[in-house]
mmCIF file of N, CA and C in Angstrom:
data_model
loop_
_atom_site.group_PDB
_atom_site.id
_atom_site.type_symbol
_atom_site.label_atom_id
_atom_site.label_comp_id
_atom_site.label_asym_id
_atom_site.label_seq_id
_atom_site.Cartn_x
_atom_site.Cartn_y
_atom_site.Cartn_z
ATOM 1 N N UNK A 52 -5.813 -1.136 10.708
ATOM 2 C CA UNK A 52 -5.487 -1.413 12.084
ATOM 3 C C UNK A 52 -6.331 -0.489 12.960
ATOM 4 N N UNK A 53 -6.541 -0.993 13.695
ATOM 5 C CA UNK A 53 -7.513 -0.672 14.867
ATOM 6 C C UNK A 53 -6.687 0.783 15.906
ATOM 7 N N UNK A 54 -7.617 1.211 16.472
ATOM 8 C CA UNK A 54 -6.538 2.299 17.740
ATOM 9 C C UNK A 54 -6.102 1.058 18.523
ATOM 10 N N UNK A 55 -5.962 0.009 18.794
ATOM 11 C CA UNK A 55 -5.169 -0.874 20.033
ATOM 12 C C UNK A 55 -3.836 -1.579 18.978
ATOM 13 N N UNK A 56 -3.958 -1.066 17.371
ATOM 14 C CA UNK A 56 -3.325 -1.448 16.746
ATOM 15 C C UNK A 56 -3.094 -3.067 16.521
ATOM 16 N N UNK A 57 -4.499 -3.639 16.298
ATOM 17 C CA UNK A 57 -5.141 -4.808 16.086
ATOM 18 C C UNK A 57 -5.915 -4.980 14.266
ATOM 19 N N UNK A 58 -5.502 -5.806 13.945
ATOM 20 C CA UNK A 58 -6.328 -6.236 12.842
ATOM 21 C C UNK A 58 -7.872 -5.958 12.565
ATOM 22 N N UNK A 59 -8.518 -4.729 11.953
ATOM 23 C CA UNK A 59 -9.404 -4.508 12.085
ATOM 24 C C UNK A 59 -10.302 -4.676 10.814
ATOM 25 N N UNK A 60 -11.379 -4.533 10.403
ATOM 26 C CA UNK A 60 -11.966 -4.452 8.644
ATOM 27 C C UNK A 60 -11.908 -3.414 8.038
ATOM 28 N N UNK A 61 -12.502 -3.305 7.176
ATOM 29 C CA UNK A 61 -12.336 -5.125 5.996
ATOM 30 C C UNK A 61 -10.866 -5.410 5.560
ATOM 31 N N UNK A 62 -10.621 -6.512 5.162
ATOM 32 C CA UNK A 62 -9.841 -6.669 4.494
ATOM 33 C C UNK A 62 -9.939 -6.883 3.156
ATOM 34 N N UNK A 63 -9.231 -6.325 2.235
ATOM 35 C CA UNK A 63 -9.831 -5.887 0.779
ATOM 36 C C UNK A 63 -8.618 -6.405 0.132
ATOM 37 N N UNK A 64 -9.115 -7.685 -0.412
ATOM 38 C CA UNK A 64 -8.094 -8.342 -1.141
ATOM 39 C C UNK A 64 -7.980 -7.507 -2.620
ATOM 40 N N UNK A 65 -7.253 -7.065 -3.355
ATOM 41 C CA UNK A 65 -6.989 -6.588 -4.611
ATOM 42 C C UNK A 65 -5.885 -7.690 -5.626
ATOM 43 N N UNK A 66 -6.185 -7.808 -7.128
ATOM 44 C CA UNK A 66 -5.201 -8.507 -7.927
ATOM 45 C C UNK A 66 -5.547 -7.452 -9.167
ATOM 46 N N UNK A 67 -4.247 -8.029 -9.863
ATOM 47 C CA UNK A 67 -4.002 -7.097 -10.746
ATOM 48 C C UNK A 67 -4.189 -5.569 -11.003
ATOM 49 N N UNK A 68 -3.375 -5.216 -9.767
ATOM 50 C CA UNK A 68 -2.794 -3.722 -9.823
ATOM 51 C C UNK A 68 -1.625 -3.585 -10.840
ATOM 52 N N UNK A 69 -1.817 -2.523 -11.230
ATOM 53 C CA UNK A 69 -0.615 -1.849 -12.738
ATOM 54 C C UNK A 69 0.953 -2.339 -12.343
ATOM 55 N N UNK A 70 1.566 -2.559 -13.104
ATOM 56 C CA UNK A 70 3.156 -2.579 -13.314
ATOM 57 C C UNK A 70 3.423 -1.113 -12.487
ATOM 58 N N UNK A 71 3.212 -0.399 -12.949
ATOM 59 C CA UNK A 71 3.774 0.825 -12.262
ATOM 60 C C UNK A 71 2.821 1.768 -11.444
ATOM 61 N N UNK A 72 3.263 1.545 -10.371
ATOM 62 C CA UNK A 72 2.317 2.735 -9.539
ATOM 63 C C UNK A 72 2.306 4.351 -9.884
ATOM 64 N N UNK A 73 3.317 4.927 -10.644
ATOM 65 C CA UNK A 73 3.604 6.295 -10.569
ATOM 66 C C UNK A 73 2.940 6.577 -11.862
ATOM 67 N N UNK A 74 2.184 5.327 -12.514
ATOM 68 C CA UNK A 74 1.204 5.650 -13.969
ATOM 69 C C UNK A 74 0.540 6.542 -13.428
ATOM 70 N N UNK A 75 -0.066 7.637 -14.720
ATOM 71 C CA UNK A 75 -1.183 8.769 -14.892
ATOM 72 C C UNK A 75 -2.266 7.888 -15.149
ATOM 73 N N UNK A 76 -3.362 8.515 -14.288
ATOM 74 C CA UNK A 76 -4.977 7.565 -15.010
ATOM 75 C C UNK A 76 -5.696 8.946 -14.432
ATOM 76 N N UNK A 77 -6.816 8.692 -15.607
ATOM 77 C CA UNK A 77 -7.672 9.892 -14.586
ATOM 78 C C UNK A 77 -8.892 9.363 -14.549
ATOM 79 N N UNK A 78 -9.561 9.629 -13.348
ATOM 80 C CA UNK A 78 -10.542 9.264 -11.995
ATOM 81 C C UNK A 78 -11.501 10.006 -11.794
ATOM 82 N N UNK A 79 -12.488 9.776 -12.362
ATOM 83 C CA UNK A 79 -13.754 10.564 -12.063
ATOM 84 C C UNK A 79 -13.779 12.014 -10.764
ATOM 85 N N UNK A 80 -13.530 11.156 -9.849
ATOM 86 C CA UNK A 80 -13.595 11.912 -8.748
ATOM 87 C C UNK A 80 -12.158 12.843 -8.074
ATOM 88 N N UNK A 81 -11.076 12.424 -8.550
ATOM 89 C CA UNK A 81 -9.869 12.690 -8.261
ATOM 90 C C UNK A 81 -9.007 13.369 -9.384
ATOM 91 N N UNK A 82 -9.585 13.492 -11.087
ATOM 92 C CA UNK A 82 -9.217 13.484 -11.963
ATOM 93 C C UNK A 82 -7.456 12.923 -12.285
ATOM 94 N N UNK A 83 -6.633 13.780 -12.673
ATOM 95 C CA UNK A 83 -5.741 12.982 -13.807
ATOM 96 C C UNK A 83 -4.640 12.767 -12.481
ATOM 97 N N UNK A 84 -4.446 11.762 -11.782
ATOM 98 C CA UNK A 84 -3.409 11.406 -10.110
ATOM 99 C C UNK A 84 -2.907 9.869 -10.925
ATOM 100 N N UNK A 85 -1.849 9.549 -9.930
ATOM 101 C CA UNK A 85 -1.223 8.241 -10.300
ATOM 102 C C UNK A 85 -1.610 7.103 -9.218
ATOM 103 N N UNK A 86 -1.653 5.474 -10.159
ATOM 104 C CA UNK A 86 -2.528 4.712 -9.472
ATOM 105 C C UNK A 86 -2.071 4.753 -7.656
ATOM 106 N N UNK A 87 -0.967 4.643 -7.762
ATOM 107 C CA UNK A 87 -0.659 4.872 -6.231
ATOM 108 C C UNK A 87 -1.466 5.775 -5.390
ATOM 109 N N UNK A 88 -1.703 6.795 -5.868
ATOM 110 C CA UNK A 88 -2.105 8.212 -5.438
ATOM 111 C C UNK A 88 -4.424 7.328 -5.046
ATOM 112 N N UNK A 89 -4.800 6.580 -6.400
ATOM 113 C CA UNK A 89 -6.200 5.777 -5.670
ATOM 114 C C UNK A 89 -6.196 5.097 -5.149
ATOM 115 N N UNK A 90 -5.131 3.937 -5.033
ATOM 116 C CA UNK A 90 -4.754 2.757 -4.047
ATOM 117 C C UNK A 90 -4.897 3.617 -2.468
ATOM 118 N N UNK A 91 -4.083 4.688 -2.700
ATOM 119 C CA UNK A 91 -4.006 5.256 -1.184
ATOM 120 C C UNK A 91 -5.220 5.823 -0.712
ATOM 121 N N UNK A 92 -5.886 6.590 -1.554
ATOM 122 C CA UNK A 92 -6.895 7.564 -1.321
ATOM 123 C C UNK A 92 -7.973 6.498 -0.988
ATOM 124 N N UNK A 93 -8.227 5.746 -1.513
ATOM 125 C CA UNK A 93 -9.233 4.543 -1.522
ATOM 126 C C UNK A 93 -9.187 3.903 -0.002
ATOM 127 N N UNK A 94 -8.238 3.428 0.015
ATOM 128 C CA UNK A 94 -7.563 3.124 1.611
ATOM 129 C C UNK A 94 -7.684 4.146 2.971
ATOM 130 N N UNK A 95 -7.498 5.433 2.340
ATOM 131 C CA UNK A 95 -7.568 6.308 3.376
ATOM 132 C C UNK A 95 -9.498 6.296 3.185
ATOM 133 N N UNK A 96 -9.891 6.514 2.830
ATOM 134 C CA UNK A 96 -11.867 6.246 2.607
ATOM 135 C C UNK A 96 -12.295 5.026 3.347
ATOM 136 N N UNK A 97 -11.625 3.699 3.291
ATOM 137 C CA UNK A 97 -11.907 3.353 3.930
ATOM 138 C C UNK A 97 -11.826 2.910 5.306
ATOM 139 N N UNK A 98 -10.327 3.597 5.283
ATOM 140 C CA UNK A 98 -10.018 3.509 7.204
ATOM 141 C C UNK A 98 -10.977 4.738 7.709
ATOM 142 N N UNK A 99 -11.418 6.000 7.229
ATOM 143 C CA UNK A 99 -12.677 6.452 7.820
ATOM 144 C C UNK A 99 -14.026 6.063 7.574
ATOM 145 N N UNK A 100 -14.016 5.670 6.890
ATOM 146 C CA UNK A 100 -15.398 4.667 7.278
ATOM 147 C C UNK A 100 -15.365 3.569 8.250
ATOM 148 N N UNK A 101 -14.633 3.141 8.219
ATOM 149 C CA UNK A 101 -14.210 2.163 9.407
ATOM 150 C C UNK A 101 -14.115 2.475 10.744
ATOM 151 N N UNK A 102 -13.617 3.938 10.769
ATOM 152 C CA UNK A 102 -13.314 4.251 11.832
ATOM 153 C C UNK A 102 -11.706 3.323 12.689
ATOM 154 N N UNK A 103 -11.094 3.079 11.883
ATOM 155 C CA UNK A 103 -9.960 2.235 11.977
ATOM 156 C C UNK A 103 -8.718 3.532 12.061
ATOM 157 N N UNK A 104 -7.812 3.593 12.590
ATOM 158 C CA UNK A 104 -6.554 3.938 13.214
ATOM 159 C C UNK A 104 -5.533 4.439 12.060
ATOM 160 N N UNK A 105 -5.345 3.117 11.200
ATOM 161 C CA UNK A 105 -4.397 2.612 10.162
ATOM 162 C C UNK A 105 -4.644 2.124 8.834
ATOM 163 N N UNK A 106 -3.795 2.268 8.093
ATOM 164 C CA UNK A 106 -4.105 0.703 7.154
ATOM 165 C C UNK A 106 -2.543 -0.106 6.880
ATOM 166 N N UNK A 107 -2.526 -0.565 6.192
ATOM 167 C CA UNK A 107 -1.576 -1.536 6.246
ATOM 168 C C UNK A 107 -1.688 -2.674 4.939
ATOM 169 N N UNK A 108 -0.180 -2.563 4.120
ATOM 170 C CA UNK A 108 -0.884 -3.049 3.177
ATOM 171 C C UNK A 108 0.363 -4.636 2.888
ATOM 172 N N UNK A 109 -0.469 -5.780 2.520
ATOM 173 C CA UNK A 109 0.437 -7.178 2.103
ATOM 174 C C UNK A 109 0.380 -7.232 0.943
ATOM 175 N N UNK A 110 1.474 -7.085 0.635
ATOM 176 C CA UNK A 110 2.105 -7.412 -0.824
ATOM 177 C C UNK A 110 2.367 -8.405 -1.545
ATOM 178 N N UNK A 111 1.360 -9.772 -1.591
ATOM 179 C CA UNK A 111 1.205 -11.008 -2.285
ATOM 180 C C UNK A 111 1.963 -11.235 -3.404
ATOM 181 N N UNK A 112 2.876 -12.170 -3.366
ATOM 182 C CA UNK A 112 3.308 -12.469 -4.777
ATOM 183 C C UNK A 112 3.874 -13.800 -4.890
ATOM 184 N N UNK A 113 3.976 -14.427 -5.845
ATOM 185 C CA UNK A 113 5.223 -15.727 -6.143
ATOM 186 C C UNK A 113 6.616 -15.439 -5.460
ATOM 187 N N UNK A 114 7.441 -16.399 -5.230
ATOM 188 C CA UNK A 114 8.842 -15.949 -4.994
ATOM 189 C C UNK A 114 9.002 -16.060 -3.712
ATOM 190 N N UNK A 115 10.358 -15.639 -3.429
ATOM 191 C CA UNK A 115 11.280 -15.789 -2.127
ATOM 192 C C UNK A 115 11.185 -14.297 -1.500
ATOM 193 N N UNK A 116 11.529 -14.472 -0.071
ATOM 194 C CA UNK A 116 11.596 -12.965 0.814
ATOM 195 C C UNK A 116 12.429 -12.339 0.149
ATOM 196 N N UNK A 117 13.425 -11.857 -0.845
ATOM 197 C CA UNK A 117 14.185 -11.282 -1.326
ATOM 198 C C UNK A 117 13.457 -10.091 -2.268
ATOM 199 N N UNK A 118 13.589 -8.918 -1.788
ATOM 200 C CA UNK A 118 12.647 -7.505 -2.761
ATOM 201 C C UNK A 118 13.386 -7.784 -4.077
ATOM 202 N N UNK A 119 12.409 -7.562 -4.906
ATOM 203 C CA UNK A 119 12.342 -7.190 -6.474
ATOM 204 C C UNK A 119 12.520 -5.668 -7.131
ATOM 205 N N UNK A 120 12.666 -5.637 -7.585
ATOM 206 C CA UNK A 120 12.319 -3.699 -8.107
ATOM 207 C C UNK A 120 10.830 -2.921 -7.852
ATOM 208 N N UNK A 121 10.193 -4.141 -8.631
ATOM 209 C CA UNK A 121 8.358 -3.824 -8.318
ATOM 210 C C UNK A 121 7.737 -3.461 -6.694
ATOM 211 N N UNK A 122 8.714 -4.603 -6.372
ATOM 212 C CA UNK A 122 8.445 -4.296 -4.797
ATOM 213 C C UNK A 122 8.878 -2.694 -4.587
ATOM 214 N N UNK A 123 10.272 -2.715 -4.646
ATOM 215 C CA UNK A 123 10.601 -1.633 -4.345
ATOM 216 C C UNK A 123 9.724 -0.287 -4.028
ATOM 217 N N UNK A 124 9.531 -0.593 -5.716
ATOM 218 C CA UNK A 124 8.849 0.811 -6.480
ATOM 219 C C UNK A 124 7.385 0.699 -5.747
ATOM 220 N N UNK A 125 6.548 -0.016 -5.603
ATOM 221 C CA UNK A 125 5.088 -0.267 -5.057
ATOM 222 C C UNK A 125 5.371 0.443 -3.635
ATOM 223 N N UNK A 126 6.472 -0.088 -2.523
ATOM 224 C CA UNK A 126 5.979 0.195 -1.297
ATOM 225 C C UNK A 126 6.907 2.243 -1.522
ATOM 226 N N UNK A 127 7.346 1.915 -2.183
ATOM 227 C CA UNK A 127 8.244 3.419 -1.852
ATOM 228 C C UNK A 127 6.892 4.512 -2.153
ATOM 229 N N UNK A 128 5.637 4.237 -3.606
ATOM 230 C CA UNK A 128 4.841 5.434 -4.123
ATOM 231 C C UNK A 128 3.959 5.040 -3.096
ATOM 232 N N UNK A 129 3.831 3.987 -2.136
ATOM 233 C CA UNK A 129 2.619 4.151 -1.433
ATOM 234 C C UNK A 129 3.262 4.870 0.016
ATOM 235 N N UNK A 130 4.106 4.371 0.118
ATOM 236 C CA UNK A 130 4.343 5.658 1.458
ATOM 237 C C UNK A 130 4.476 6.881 1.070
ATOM 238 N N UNK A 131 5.088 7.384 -0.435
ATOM 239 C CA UNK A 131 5.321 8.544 -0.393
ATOM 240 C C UNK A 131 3.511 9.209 -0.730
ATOM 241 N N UNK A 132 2.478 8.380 -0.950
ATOM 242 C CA UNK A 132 1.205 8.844 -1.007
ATOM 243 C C UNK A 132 0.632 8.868 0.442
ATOM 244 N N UNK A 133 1.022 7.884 1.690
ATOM 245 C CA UNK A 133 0.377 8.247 2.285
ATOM 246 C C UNK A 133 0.892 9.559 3.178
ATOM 247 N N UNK A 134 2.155 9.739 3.023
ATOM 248 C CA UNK A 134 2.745 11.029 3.512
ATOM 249 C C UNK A 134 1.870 12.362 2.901
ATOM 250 N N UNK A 135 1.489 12.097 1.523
ATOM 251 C CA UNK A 135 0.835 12.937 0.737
ATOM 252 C C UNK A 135 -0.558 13.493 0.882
ATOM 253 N N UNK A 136 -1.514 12.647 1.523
ATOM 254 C CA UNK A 136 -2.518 12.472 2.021
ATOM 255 C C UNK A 136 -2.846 12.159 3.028
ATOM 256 N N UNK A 137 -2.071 12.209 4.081
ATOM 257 C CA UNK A 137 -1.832 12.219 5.254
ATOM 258 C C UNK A 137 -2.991 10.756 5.621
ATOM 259 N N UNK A 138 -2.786 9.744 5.027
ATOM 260 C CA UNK A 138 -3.358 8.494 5.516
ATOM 261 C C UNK A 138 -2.081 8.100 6.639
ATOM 262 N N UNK A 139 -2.154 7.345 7.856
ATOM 263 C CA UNK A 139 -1.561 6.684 8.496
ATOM 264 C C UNK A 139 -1.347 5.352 7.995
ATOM 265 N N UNK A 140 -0.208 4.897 7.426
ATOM 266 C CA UNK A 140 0.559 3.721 6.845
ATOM 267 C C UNK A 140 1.063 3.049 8.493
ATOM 268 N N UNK A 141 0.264 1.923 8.625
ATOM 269 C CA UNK A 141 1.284 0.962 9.856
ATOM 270 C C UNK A 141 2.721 0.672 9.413
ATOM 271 N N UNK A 142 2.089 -0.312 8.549
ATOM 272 C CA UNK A 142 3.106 -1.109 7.582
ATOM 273 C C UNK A 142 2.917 -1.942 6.185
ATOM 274 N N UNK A 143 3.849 -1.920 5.917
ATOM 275 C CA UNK A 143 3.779 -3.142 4.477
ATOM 276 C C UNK A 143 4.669 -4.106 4.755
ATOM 277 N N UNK A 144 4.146 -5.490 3.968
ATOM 278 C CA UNK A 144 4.499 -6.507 4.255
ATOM 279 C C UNK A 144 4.403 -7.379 2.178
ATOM 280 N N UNK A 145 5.458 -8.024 2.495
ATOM 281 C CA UNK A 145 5.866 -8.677 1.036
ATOM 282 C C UNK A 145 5.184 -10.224 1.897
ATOM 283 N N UNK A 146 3.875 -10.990 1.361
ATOM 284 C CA UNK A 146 3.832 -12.357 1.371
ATOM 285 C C UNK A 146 4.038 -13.126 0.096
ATOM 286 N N UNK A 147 5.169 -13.849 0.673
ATOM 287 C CA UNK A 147 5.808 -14.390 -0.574
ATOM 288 C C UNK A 147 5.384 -16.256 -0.036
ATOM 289 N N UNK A 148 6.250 -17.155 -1.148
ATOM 290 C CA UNK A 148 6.292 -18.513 -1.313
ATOM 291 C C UNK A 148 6.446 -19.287 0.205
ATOM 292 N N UNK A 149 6.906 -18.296 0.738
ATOM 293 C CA UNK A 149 7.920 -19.386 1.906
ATOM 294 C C UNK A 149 7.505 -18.516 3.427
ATOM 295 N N UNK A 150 6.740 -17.149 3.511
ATOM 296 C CA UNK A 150 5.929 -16.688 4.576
ATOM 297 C C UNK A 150 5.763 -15.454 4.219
ATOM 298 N N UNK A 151 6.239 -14.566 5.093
ATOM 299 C CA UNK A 151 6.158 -13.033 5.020
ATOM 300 C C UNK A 151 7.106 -12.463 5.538
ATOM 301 N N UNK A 152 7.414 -10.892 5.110
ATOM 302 C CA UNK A 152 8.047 -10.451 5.369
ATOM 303 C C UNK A 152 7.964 -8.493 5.852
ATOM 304 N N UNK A 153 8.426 -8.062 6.712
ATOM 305 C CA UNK A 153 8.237 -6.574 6.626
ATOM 306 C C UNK A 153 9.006 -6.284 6.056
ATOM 307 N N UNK A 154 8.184 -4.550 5.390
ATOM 308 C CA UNK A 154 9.274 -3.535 4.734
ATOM 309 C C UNK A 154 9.274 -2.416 5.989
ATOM 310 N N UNK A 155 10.408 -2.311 5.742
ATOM 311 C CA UNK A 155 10.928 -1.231 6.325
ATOM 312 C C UNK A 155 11.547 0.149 5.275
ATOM 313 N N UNK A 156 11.282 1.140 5.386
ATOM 314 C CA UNK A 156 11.660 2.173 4.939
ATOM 315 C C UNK A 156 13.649 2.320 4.221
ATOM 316 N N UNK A 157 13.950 1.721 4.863
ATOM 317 C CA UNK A 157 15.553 1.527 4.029
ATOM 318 C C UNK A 157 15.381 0.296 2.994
ATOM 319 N N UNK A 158 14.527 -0.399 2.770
ATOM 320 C CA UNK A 158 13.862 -1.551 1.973
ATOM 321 C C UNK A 158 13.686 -1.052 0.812
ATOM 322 N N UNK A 159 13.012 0.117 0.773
ATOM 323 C CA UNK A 159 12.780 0.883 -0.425
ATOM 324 C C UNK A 159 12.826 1.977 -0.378
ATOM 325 N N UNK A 160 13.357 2.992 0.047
ATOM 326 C CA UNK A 160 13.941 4.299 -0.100
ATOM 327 C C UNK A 160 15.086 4.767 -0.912
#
């Protein structure tokens, strides 16, 4: 998101991210962090390159607006990474079968 808090680039479609975000992997550049921890860092790299405000992430899946566990667990390690790394999180959003939906922090906390 932009500073007028507008849809800004790129948008970086990703598939097949891990079952669990709070997995250990180790990363050349970041060594032994959990995938959540590069999802974010990656994100925060490229909102300064961008020069963008925010990021903001949609959570694509099969199914109905109703959170899952995965959900849960996905938006809870990415806020608690961008708190961690001080990336600015707008928001997350679950797009499911039937439209979209926001998370809100009591969603998965």
């Amino acid at each position: 998101m932009d500073d007028r808090r507008c849809l800004g680039g790129p948008l970086t479609p990703t598939d097949d991210y891990p079952e669990d975000p709070n997995e250990e992997v180790e990363v050349d550049d970041l060594g032994v962090v959990t995938e959540a921890h590069v999802l974010l860092h990656r994100a925060g790299m490229l909102r300064e390159t961008t020069g963008n405000a925010s990021v903001l992430f949609a959570w694509e899946r099969i199914g109905g607006s109703a959170l899952n566990a995965a959900d849960r667990v996905w938006a809870r390690a990415m806020a608690e990474q961008a708190r961690a790394l001080d990336v600015p999180l707008r928001a997350q959003f679950i797009v499911h079968a039937r439209g979209g939906r926001q998370l809100h922090p009591d969603d998965y906390l």
